[in-house]
C-alpha positions as a Markdown table, in Angstrom:
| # | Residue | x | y | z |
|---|---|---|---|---|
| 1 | Unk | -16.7 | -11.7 | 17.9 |
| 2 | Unk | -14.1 | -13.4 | 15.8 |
| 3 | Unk | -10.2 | -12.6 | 15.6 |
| 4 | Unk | -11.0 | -11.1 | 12.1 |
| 5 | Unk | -13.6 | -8.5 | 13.4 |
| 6 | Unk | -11.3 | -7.8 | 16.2 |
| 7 | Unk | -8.6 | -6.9 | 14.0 |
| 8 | Unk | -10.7 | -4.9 | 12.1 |
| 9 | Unk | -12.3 | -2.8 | 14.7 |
| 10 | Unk | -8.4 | -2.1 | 15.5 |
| 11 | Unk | -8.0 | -0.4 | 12.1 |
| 12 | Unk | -11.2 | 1.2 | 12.2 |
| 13 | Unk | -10.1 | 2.6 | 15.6 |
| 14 | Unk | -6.4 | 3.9 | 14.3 |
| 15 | Unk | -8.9 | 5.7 | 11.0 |
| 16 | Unk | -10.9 | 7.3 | 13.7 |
| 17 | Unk | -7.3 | 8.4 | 15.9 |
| 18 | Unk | -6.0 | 9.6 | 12.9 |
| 19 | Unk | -8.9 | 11.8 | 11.9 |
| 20 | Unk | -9.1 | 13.1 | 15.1 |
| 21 | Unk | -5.6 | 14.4 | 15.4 |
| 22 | Unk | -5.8 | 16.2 | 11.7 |
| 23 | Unk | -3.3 | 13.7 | 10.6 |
| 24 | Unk | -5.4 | 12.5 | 7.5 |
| 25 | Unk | -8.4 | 11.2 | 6.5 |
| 26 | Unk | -10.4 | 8.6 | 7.8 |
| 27 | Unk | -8.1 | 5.8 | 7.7 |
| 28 | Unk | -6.4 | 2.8 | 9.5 |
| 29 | Unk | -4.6 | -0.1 | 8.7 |
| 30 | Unk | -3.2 | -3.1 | 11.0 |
| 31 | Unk | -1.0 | -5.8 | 9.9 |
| 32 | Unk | -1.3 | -9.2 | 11.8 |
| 33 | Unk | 1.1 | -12.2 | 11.7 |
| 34 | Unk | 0.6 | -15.3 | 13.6 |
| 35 | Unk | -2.3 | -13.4 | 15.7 |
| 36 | Unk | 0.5 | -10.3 | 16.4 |
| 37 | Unk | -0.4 | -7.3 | 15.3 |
| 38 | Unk | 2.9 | -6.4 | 13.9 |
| 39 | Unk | 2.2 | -3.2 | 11.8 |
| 40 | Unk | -0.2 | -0.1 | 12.6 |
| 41 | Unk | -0.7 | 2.8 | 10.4 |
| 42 | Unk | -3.4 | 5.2 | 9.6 |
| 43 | Unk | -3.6 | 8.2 | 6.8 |
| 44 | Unk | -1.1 | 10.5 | 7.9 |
| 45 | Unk | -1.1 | 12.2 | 4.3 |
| 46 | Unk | -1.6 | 16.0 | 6.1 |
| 47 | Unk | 0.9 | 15.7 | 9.3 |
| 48 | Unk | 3.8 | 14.8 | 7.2 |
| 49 | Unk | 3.2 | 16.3 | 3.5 |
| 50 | Unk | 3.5 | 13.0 | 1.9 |
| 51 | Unk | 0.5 | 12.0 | -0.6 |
| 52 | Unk | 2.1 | 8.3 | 0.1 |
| 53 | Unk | 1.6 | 8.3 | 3.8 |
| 54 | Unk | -1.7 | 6.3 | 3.3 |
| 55 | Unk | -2.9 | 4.4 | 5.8 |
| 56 | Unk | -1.8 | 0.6 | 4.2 |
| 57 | Unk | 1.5 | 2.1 | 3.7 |
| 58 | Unk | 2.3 | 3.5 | 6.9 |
| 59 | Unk | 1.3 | -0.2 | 8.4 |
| 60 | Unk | 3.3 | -1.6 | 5.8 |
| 61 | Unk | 6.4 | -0.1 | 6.4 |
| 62 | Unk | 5.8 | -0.1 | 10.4 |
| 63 | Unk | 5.4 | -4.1 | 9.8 |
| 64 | Unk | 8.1 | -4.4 | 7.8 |
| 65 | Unk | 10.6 | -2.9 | 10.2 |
| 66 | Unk | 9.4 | -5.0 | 13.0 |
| 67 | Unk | 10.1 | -8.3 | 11.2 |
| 68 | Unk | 13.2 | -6.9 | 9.3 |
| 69 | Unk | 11.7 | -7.9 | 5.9 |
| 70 | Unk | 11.1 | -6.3 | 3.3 |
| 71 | Unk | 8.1 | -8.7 | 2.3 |
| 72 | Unk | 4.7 | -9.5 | 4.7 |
| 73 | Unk | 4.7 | -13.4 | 4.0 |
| 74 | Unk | 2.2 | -15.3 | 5.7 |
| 75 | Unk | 0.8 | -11.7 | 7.4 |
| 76 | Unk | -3.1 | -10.4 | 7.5 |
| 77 | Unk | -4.2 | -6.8 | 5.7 |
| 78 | Unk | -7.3 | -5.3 | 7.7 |
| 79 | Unk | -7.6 | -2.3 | 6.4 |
| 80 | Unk | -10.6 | -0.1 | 7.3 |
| 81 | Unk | -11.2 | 0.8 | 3.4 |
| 82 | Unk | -10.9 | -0.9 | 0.4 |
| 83 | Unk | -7.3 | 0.3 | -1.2 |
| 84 | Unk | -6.2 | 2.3 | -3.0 |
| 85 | Unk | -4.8 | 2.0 | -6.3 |
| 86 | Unk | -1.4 | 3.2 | -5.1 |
| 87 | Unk | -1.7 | 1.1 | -1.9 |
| 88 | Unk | -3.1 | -2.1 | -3.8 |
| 89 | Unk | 0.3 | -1.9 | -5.5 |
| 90 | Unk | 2.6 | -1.6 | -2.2 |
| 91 | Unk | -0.1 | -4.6 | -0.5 |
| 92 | Unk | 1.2 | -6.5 | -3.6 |
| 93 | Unk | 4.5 | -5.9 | -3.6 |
| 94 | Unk | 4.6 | -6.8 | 0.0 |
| 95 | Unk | 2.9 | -9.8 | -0.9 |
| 96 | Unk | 0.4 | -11.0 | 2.3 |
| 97 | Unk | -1.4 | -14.0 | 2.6 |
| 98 | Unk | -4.9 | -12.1 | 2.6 |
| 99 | Unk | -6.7 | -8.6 | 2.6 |
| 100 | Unk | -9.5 | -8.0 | 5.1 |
| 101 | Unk | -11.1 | -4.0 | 4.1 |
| 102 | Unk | -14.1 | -2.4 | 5.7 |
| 103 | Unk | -15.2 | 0.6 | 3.9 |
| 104 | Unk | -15.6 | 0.1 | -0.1 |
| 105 | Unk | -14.4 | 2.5 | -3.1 |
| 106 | Unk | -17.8 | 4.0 | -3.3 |
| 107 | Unk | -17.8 | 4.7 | -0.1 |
| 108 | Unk | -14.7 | 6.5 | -0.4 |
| 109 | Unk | -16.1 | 8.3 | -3.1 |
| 110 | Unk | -18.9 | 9.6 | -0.9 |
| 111 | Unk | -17.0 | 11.5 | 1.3 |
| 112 | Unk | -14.3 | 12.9 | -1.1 |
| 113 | Unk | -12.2 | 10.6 | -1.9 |
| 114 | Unk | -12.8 | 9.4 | -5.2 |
| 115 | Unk | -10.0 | 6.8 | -7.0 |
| 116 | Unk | -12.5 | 6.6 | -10.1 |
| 117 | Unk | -10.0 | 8.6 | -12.1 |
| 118 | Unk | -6.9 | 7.0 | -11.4 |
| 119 | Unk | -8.6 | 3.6 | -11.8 |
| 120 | Unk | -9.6 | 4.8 | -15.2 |
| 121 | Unk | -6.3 | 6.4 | -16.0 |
| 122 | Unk | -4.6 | 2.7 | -15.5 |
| 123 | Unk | -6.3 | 1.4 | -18.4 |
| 124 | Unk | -5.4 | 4.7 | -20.8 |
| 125 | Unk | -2.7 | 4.4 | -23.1 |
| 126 | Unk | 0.5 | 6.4 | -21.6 |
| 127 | Unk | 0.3 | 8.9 | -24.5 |
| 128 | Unk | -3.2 | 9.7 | -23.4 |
| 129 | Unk | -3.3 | 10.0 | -19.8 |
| 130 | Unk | -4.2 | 13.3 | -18.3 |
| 131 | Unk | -0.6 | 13.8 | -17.1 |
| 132 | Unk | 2.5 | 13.7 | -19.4 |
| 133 | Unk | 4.5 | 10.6 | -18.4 |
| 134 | Unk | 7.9 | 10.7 | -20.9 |
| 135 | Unk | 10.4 | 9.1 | -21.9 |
| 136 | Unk | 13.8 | 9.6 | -21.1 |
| 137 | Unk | 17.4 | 8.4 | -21.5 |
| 138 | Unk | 16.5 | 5.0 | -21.4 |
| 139 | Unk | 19.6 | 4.0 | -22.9 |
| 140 | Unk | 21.3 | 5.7 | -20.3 |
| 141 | Unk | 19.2 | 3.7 | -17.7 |
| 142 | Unk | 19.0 | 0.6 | -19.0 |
| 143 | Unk | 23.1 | -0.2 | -19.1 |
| 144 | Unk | 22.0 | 0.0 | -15.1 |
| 145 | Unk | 19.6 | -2.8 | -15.6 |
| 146 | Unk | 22.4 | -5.2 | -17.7 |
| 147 | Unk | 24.9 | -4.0 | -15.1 |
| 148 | Unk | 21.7 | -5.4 | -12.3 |
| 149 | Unk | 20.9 | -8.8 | -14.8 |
| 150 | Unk | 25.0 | -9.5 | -15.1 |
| 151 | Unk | 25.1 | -9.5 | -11.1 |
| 152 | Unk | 25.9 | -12.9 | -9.9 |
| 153 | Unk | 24.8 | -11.9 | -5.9 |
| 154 | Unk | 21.9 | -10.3 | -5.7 |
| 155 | Unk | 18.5 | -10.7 | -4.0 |
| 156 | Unk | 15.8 | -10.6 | -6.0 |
| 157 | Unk | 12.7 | -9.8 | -5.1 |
């Protein structure tokens, strides 16, 4: 078995944990750095009310706290399902070296949890998605942002 399929079966292992306990759905997530697993999460979307708490993001911000970064440079993603499109955002952001995922969107799909529409949504223009999304006060906001460009110590990210 290589260190890859080990990590892996570590995710899968924290999705099946998680299910289990009624935490969330079928999901895990291990973050790796230097052959330390660093970060372990699984869906805990139902134990703590939060439609964030996916499993990529719980490891996320577990792994982040134990390096004291806010970014996953040089880390490994094994993820026991393809993510998310909210969690391909945060895996991103958090900018890792690679992914590893199990489980694919269709698969997803087949047991209830289908992305499809928020995949599609992405490519709708913002006056015609299914929710309202608004502008408002921008001008209000955006001396913020000159007040944020004009800032000569700041760390940007």
């Amino acid at each position: 078995m290589t260190r890859e399929e080990e990590f892996m079966l570590e995710a899968i292992r924290l999705s099946k944990s998680g299910m289990d306990n009624n935490e969330g759905g079928p999901f895990g997530c291990v973050i790796v750095k230097e052959d330390v697993i660093i970060g372990r999460g699984n869906n805990k979307v139902l134990c703590n009310n939060d439609p964030t708490a996916h499993a990529e993001i719980t490891a996320i911000r577990d792994a982040c706290k134990n390096l004291g970064s806010f970014q996953l440079d040089e880390c490994e993603i094994y993820t026991s399902c393809e993510p998310c499109p909210m969690c391909l955002g945060a895996i991103y952001w958090a900018r890792p070296k690679i992914v590893y995922y199990a489980n694919n969107r269709e698969d997803a799909a087949s047991i209830g949890f289908d992305d499809s529409m928020i995949y599609e949504e992405m490519k709708v223009a913002i006056d015609d998605r299914k929710i309202p999304i608004v502008s408002l006060s921008r001008e209000d906001a955006f001396k913020i942002f000159k007040e944020w460009m004009e800032r000569t110590e700041k760390n940007v990210y």
